[in-house]
Tab-separated table of C-alpha atoms and ligand atoms in Angstrom:
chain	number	residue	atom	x	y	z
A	1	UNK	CA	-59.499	-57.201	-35.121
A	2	UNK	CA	-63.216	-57.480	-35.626
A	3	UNK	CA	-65.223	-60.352	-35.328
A	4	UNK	CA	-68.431	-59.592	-36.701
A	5	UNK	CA	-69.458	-60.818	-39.560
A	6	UNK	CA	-66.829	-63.629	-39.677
A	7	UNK	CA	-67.338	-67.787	-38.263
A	8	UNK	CA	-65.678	-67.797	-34.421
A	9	UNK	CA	-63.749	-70.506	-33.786
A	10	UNK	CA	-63.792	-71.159	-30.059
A	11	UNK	CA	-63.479	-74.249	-27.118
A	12	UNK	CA	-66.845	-75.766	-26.502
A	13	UNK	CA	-68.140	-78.846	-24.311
A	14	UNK	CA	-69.635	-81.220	-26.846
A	15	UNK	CA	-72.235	-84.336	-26.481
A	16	UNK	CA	-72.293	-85.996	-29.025
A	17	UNK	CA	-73.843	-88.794	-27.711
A	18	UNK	CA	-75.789	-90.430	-25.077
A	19	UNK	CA	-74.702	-91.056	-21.404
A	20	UNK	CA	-71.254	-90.783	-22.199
A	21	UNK	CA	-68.808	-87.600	-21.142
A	22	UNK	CA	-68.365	-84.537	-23.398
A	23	UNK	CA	-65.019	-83.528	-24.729
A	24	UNK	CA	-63.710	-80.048	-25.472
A	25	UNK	CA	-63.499	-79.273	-29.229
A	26	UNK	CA	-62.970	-76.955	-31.279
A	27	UNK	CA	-66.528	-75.509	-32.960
A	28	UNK	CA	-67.122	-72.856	-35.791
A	29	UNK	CA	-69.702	-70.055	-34.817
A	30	UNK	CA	-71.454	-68.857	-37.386
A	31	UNK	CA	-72.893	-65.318	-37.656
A	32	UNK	CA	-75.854	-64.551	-36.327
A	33	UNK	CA	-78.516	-64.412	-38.860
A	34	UNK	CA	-81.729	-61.933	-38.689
A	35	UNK	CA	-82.656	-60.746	-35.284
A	36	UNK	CA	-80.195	-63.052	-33.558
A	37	UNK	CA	-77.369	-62.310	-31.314
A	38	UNK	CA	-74.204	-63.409	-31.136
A	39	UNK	CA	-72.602	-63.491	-27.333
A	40	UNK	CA	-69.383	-64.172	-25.704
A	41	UNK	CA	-70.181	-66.587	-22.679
A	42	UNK	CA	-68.201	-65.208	-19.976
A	43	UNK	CA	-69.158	-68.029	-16.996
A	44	UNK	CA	-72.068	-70.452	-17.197
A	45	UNK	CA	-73.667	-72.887	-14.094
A	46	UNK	CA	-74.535	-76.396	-13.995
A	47	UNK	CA	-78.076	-77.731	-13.806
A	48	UNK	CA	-79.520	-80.784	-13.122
A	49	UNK	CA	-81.237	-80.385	-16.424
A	50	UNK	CA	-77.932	-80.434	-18.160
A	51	UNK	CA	-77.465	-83.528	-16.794
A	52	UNK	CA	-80.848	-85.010	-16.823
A	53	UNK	CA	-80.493	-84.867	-20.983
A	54	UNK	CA	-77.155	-86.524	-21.065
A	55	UNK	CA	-77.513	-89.214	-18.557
A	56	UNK	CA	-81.059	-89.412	-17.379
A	57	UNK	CA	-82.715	-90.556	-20.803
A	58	UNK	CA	-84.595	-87.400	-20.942
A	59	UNK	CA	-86.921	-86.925	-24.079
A	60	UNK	CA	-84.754	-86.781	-27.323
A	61	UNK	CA	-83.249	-83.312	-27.762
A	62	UNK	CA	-80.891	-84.255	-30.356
A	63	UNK	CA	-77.200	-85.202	-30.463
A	64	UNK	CA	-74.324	-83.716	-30.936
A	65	UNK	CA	-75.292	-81.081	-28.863
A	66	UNK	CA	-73.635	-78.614	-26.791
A	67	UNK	CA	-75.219	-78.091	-23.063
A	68	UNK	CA	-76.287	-75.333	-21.031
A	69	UNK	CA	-78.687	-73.068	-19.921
A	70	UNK	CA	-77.600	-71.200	-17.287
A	71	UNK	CA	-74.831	-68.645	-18.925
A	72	UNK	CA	-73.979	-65.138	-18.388
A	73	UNK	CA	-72.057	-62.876	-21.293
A	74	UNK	CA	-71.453	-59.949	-23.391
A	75	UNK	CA	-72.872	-59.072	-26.886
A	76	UNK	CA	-70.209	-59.770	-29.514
A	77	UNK	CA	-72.146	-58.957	-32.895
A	78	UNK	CA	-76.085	-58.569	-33.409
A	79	UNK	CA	-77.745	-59.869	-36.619
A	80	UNK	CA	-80.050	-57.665	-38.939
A	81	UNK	CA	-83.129	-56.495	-37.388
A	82	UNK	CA	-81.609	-56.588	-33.806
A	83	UNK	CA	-82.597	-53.537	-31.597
A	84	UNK	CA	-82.811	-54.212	-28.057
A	85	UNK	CA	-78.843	-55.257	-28.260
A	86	UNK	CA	-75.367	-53.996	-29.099
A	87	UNK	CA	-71.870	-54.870	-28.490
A	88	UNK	CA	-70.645	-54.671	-25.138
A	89	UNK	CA	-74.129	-55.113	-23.743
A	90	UNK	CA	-74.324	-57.441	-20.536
A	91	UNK	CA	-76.425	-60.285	-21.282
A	92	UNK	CA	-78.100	-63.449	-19.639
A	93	UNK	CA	-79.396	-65.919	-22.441
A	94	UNK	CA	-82.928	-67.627	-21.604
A	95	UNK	CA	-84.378	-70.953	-22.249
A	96	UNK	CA	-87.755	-69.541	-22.103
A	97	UNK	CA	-88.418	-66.881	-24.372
A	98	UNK	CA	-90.566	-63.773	-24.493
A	99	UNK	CA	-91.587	-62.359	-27.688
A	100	UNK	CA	-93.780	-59.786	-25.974
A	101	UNK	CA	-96.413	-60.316	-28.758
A	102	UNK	CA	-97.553	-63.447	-29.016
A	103	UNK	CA	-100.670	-64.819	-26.939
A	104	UNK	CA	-98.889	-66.272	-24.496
A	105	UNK	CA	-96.709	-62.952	-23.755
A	106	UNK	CA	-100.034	-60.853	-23.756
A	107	UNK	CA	-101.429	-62.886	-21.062
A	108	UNK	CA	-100.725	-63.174	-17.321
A	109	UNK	CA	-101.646	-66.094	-16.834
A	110	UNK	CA	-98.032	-67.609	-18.311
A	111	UNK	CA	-94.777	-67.132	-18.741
A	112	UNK	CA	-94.814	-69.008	-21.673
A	113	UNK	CA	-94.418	-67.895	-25.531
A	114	UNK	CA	-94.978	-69.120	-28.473
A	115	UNK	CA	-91.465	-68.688	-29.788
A	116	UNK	CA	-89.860	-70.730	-27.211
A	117	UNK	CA	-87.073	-72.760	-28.532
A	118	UNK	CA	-89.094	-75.925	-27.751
A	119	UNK	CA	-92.093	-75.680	-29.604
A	120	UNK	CA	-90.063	-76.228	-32.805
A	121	UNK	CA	-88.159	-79.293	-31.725
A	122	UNK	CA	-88.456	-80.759	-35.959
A	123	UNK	CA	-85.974	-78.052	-37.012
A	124	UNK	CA	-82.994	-78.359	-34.197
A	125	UNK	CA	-80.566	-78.717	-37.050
A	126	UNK	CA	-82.004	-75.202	-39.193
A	127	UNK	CA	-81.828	-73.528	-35.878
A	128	UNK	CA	-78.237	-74.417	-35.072
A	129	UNK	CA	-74.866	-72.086	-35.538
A	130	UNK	CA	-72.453	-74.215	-34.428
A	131	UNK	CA	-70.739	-77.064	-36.478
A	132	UNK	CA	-67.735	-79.421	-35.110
A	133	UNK	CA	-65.980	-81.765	-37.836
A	134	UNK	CA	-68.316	-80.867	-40.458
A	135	UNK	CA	-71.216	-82.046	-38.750
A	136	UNK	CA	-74.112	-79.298	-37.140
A	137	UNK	CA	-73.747	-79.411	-33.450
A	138	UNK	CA	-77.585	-78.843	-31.754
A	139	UNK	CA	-77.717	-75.947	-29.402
A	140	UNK	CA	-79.491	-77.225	-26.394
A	141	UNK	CA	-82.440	-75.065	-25.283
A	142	UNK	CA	-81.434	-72.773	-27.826
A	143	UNK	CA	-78.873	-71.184	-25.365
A	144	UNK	CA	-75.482	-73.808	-25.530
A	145	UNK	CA	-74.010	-71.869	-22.562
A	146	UNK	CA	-70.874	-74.454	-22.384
A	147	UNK	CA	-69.362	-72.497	-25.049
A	148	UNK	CA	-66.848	-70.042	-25.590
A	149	UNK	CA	-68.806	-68.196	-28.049
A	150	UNK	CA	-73.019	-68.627	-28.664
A	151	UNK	CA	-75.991	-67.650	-30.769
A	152	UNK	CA	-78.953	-66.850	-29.482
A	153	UNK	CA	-82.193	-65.688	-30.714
A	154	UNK	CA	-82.897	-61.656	-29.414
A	155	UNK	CA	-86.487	-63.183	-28.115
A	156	UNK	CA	-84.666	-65.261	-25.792
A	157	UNK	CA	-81.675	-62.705	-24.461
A	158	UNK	CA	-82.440	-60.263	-21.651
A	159	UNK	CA	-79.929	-57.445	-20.814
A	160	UNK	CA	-78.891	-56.649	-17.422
A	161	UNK	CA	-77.107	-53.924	-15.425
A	162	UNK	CA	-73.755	-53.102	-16.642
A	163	UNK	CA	-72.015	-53.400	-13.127
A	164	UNK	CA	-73.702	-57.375	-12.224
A	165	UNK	CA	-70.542	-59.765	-11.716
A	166	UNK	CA	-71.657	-61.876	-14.942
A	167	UNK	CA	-69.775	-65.308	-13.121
A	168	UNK	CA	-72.584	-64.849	-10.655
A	169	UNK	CA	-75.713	-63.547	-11.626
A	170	UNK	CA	-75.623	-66.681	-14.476
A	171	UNK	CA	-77.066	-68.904	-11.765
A	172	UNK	CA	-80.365	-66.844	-12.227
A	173	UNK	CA	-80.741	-67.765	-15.791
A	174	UNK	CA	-82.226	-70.652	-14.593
A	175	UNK	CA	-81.940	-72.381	-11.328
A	176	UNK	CA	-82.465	-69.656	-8.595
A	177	UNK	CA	-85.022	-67.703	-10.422
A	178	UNK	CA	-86.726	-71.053	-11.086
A	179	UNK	CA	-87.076	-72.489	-7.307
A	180	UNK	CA	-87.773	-68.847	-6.135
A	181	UNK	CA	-90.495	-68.544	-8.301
A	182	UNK	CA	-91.959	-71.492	-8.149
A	183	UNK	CA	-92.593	-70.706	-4.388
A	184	UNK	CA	-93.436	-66.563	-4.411
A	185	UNK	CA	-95.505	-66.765	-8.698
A	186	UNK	CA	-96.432	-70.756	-8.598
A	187	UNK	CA	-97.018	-71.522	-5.349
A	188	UNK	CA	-98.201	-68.514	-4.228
A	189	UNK	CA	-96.939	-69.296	-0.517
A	190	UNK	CA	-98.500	-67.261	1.708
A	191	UNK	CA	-97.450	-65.409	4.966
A	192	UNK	CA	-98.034	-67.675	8.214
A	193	UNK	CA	-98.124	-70.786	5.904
A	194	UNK	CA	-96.162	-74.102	6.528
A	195	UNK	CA	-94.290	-75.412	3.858
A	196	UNK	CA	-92.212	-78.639	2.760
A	197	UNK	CA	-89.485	-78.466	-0.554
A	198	UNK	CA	-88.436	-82.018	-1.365
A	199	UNK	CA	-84.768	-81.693	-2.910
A	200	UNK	CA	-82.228	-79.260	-2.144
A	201	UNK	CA	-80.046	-78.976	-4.725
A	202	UNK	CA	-80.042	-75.078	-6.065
A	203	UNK	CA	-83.639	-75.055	-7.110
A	204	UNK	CA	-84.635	-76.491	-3.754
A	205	UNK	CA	-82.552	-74.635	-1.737
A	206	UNK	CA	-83.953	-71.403	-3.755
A	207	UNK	CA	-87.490	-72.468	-2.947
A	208	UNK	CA	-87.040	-72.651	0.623
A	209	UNK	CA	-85.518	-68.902	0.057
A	210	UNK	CA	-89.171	-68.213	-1.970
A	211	UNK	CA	-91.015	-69.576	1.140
A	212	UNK	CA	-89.014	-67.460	3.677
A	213	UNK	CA	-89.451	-64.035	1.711
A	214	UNK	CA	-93.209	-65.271	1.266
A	215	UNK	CA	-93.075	-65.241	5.383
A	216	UNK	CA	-93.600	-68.839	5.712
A	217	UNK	CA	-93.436	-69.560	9.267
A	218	UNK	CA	-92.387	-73.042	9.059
A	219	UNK	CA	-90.476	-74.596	6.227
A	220	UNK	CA	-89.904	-78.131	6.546
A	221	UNK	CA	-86.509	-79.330	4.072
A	222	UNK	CA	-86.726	-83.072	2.871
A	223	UNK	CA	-83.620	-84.502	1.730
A	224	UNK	CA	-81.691	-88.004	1.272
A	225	UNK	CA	-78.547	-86.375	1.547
A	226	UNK	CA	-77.835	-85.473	5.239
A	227	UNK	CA	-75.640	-83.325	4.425
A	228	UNK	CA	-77.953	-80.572	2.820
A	229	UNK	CA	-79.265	-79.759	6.483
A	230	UNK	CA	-77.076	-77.416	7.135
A	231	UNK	CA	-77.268	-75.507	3.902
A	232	UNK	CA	-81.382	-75.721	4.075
A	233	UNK	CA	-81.331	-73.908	7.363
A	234	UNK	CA	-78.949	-71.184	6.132
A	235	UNK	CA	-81.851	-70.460	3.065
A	236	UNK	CA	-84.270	-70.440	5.712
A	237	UNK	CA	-85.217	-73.989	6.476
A	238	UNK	CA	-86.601	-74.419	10.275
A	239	UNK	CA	-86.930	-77.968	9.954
A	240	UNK	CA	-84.773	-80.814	8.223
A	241	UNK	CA	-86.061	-84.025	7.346
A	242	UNK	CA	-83.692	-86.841	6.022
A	243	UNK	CA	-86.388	-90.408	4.614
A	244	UNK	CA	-83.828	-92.119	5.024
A	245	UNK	CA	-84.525	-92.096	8.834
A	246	UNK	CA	-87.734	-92.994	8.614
A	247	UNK	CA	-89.562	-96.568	7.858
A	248	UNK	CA	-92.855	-95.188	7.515
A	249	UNK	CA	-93.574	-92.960	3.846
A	250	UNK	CA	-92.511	-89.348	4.430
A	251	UNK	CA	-95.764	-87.475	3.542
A	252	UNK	CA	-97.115	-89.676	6.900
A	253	UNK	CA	-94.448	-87.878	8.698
A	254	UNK	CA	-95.165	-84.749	7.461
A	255	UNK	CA	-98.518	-85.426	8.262
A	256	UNK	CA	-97.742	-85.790	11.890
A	257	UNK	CA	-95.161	-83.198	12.367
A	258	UNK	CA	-97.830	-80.968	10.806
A	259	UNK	CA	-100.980	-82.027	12.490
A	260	UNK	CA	-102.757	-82.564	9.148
A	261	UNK	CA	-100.142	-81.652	6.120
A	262	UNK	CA	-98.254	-78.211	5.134
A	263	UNK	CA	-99.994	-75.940	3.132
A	264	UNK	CA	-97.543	-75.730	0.453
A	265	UNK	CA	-95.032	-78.183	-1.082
A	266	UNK	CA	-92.263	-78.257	-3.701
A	267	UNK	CA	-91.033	-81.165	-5.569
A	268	UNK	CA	-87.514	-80.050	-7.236
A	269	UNK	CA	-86.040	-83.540	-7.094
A	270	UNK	CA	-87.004	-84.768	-10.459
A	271	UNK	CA	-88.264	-87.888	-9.189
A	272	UNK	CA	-92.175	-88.603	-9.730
A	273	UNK	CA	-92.118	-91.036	-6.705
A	274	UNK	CA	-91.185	-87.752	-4.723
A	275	UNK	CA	-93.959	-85.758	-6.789
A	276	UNK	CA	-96.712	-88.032	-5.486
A	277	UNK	CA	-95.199	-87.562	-1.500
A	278	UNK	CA	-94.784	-84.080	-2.269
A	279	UNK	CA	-98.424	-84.145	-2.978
A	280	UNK	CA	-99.961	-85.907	-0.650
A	281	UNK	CA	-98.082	-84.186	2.145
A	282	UNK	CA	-100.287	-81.331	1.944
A	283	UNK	CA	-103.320	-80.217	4.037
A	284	UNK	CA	-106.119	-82.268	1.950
A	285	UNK	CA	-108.684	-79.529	2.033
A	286	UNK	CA	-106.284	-76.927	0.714
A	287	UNK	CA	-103.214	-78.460	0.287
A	288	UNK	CA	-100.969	-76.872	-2.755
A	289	UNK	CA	-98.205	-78.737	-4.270
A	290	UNK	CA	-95.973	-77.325	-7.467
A	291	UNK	CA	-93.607	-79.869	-9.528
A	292	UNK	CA	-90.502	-78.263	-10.262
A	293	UNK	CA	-88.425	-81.178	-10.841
A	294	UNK	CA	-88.028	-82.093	-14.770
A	295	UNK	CA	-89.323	-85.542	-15.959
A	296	UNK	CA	-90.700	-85.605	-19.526
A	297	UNK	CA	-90.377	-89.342	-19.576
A	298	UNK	CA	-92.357	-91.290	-16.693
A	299	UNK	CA	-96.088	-90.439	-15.624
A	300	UNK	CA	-96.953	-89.196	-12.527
A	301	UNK	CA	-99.975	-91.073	-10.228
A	302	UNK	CA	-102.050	-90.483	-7.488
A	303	UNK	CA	-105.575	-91.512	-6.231
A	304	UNK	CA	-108.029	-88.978	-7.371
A	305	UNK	CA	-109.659	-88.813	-4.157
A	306	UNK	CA	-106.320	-87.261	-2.987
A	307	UNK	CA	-107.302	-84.384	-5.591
A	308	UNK	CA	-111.132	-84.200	-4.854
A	309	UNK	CA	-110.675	-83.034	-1.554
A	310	UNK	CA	-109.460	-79.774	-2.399
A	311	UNK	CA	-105.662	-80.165	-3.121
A	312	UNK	CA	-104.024	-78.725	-6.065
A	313	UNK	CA	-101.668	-79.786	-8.160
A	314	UNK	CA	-99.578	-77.500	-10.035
A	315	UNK	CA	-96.053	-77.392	-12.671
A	316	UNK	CA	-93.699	-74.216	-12.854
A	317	UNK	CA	-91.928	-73.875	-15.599
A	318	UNK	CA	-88.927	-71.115	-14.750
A	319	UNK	CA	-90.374	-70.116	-11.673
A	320	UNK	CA	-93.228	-68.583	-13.476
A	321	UNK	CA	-91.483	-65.343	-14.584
A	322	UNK	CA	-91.619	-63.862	-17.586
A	323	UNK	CA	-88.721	-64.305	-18.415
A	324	UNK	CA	-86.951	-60.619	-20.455
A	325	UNK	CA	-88.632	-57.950	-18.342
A	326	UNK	CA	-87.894	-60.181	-14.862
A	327	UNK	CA	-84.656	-61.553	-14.958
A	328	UNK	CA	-82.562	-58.205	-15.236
A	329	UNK	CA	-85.081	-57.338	-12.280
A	330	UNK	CA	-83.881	-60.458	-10.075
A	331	UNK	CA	-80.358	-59.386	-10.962
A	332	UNK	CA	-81.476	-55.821	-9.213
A	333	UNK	CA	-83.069	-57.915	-6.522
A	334	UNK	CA	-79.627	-59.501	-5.530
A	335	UNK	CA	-77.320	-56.525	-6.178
A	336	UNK	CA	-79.490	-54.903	-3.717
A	337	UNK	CA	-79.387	-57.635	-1.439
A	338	UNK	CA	-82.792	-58.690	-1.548
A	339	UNK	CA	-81.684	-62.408	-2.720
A	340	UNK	CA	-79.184	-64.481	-2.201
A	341	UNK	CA	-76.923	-65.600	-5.061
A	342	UNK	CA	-73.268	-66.111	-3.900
A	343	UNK	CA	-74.569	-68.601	-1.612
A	344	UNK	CA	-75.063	-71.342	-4.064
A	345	UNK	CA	-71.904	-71.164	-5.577
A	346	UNK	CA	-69.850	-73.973	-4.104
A	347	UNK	CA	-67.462	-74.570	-6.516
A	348	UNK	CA	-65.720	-72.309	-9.744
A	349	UNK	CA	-63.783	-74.783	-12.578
A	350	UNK	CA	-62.754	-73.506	-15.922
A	351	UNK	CA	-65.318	-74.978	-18.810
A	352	UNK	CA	-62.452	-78.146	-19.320
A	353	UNK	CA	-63.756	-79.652	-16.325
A	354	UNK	CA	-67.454	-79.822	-17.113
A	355	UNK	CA	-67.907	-83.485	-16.655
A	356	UNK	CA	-66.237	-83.012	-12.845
A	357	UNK	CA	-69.127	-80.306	-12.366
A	358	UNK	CA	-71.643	-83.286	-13.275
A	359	UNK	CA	-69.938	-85.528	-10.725
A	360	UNK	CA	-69.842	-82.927	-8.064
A	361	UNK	CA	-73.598	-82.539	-8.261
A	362	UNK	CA	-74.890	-85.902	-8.422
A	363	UNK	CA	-72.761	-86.995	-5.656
A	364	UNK	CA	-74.542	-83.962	-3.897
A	365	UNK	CA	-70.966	-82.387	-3.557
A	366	UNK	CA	-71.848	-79.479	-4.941
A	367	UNK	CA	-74.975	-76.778	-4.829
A	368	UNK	CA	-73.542	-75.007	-7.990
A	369	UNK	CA	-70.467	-75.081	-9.825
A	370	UNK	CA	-69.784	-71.887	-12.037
A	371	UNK	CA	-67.910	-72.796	-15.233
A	372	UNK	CA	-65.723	-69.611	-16.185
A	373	UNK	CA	-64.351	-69.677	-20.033
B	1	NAD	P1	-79.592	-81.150	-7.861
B	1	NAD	O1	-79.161	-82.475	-8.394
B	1	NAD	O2	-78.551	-80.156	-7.517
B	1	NAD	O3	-80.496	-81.375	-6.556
B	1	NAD	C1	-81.445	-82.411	-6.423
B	1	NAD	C2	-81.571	-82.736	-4.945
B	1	NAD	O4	-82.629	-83.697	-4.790
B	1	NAD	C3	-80.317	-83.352	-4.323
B	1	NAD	O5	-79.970	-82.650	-3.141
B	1	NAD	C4	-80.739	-84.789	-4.041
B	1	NAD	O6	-80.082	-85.342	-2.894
B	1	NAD	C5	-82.229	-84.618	-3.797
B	1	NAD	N1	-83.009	-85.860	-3.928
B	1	NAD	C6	-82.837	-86.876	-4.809
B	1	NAD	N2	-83.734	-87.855	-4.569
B	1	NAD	C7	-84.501	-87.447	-3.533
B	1	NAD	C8	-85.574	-88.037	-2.818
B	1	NAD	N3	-86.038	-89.249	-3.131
B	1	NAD	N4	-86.125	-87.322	-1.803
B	1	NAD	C9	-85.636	-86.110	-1.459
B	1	NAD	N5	-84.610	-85.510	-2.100
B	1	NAD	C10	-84.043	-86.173	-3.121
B	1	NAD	O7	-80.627	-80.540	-8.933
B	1	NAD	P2	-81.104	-79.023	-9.253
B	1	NAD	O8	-80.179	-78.454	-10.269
B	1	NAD	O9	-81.378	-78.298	-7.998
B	1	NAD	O10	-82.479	-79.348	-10.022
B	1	NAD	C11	-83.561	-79.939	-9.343
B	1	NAD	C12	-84.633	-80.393	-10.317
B	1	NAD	O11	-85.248	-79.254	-10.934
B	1	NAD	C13	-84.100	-81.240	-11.474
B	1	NAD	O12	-85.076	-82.232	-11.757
B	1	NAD	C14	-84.021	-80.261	-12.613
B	1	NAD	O13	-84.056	-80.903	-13.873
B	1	NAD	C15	-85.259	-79.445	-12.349
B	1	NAD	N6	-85.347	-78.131	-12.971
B	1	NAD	C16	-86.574	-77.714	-13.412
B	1	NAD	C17	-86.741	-76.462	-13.949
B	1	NAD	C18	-88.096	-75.976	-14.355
B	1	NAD	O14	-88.194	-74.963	-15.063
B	1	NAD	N7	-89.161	-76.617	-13.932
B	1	NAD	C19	-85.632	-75.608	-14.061
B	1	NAD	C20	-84.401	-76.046	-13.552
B	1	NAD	C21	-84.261	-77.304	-13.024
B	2	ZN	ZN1	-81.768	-75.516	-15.384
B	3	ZN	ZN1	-94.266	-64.697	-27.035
């Protein structure tokens, strides 16, 4: 029997508040209204992100809310207006739009567009289709991928190739495509260059992949987590460096194992007292650094004369890609090969066991845990 047109009732992870665990409920989908889409999440990963909102005191995005960012699905129903979509379509939902119209989308200089999700934050509650016990559940990032069942606006849904394994190619709706970016669009890592990436969780671990298609010659891993050494040099890492075994601050290490400071470096820790290192372990006459890690609630320092020199400092927001025309192209990339994708995946738990994906990653368990509905 159809679906379209009517409310879905489905399983979904809810928050409904603050630093404590969600629980699977029961939601109500609505419809989707005018140039919206309604999907059927078929396998979603887990980002620090996700986390960072729940537990990490991130800036207010609104509770209840249902988490997620990083899904994979198929078109159930398409609201009026909708074009680019029907049912059946293979889809990956994005947390950074792209109108194609706006400013923003006109210009390469960005990847982002006016319409994004965020720029709105006043009217969560309008924007929502999901309720849960009468109340309007917030869809996080405007994609809620730990859901059975989401809406999503058409700006912000990108189809790919009908024969991509959907519980795999999710992880490039946000984490892969965002540390591989960061390095080849933000960074702009160049062949020959020496680089450091500070973190190696998925986005790390995917920006040390970045550097090594970029033809870095050396790529230098930081991590407090010995255990990520291994994984590092499988992405490409030739070098592994733990703080932890070191009294002296890491960017003087870096320093000296560089004669002078890498050309490029990557902060996707999410820590601004690892921004500043990431920084300042750069070459100071040339020296690029990109912050990948999210913080929208601490400032970030450094002495000016660090700057003045000729360093830059740089952000990168989704790796820099625009995101509908170049995500069903990174899906090409790693059917072909070109990128690696399976690689992340440590762990696969049905969506029940969200909460155990959260521990498995912040005990640094886990690179990625796939939640399949
Ligand atoms: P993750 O938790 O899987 O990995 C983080 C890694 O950082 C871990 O291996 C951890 O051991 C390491 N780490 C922690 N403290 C450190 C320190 N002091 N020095 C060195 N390493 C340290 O996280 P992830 O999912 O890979 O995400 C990484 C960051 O990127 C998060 O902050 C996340 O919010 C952010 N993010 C940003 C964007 C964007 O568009 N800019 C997109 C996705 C994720
Ligand atoms: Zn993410
Ligand atoms: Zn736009």
């Amino acid at each position: 029997m159809s679906t379209t047109g009517k409310v879905i009732k489905c399983k979904a992870a809810v928050a409904w508040e603050p630093k404590k665990p969600m629980t699977i409920e029961d939601i109500e989908v609505a419809p989707p209204q005018a140039h919206e889409v309604r999907l059927k999440v078929v396998a979603t990963g887990v980002c620090h992100s996700d986390y960072y909102i729940l537990y990490e005191g991130g800036k207010e995005h609104g509770f209840p809310c249902v988490l997620g960012h990083e899904g994979a699905g198929i078109v159930e129903s398409t609201g009026p207006g909708v074009t680019r979509f029907k049912p059946g379509d293979k889809v990956i939902p994005l947390f950074v739009s792209q109108c194609g119209e706006c400013q923003l989308c006109l210009s390469d200089k960005t990847n982002q567009c006016v319409k994004n999700w965020t720029v709105d934050e006043k009217n969560m509650e309008s924007k929502s289709r999901f309720t849960c016990k009468g109340k309007v559940i917030i869809q996080f990032m405007g994609t809620s991928t730990f859901s059975e069942y989401t809406v999503v606006r058409e700006v912000a849904l990108t189809k790919i190739s009908d024969s991509a394994p959907l519980d795999k190619v999710c992880l490039l709706g946000c984490g892969i495509s965002t540390g591989y970016g960061a390095a080849i669009n933000t960074a702009k890592v160049q062949p020959g260059s020496t680089c450091a990436v500070f973190g190696l969780g998925a986005v790390g671990l995917a920006a040390v992949m970045g550097c090594q298609a970029a033809g870095a010659s050396r790529i230098i891993a930081v991590d407090i987590n010995k255990d990520k050494s291994s994984k590092a040099k499988e992405f490409g890492a030739t070098d592994f460096v733990n703080p932890k075994d070191y009294k002296k601050p890491i960017q003087e290490v870096l320093m000296e194992m560089t004669d002078g400071g890498v050309d490029f470096s990557l902060e996707c820790a999410g820590n601004v007292d690892v921004m500043r290192c990431a920084l300042e372990s750069t070459r100071r006459a040339w020296g690029v650094s990109v912050i990948v890690g999210w913080v929208d609630v601490k400032d970030v320092s450094t002495k000016p004369v660090d700057l003045i020199c000729g360093r830059t400092w740089k952000g990168s927001y989704f790796g820099g890609w625009k995101s509908v025309q170049s995500v069903p192209k990174l899906v090409s990339d790693y059917m072909d090969k070109k990128i690696k994708v399976d690689e992340f995946i440590t762990h696969t738990l049905p969506l029940e066991k969200v909460n155990e994906a959260f521990d498995l990653m912040i005990t640094g368990k886990s690179i990625r845990t796939v939640l399949k509905m």
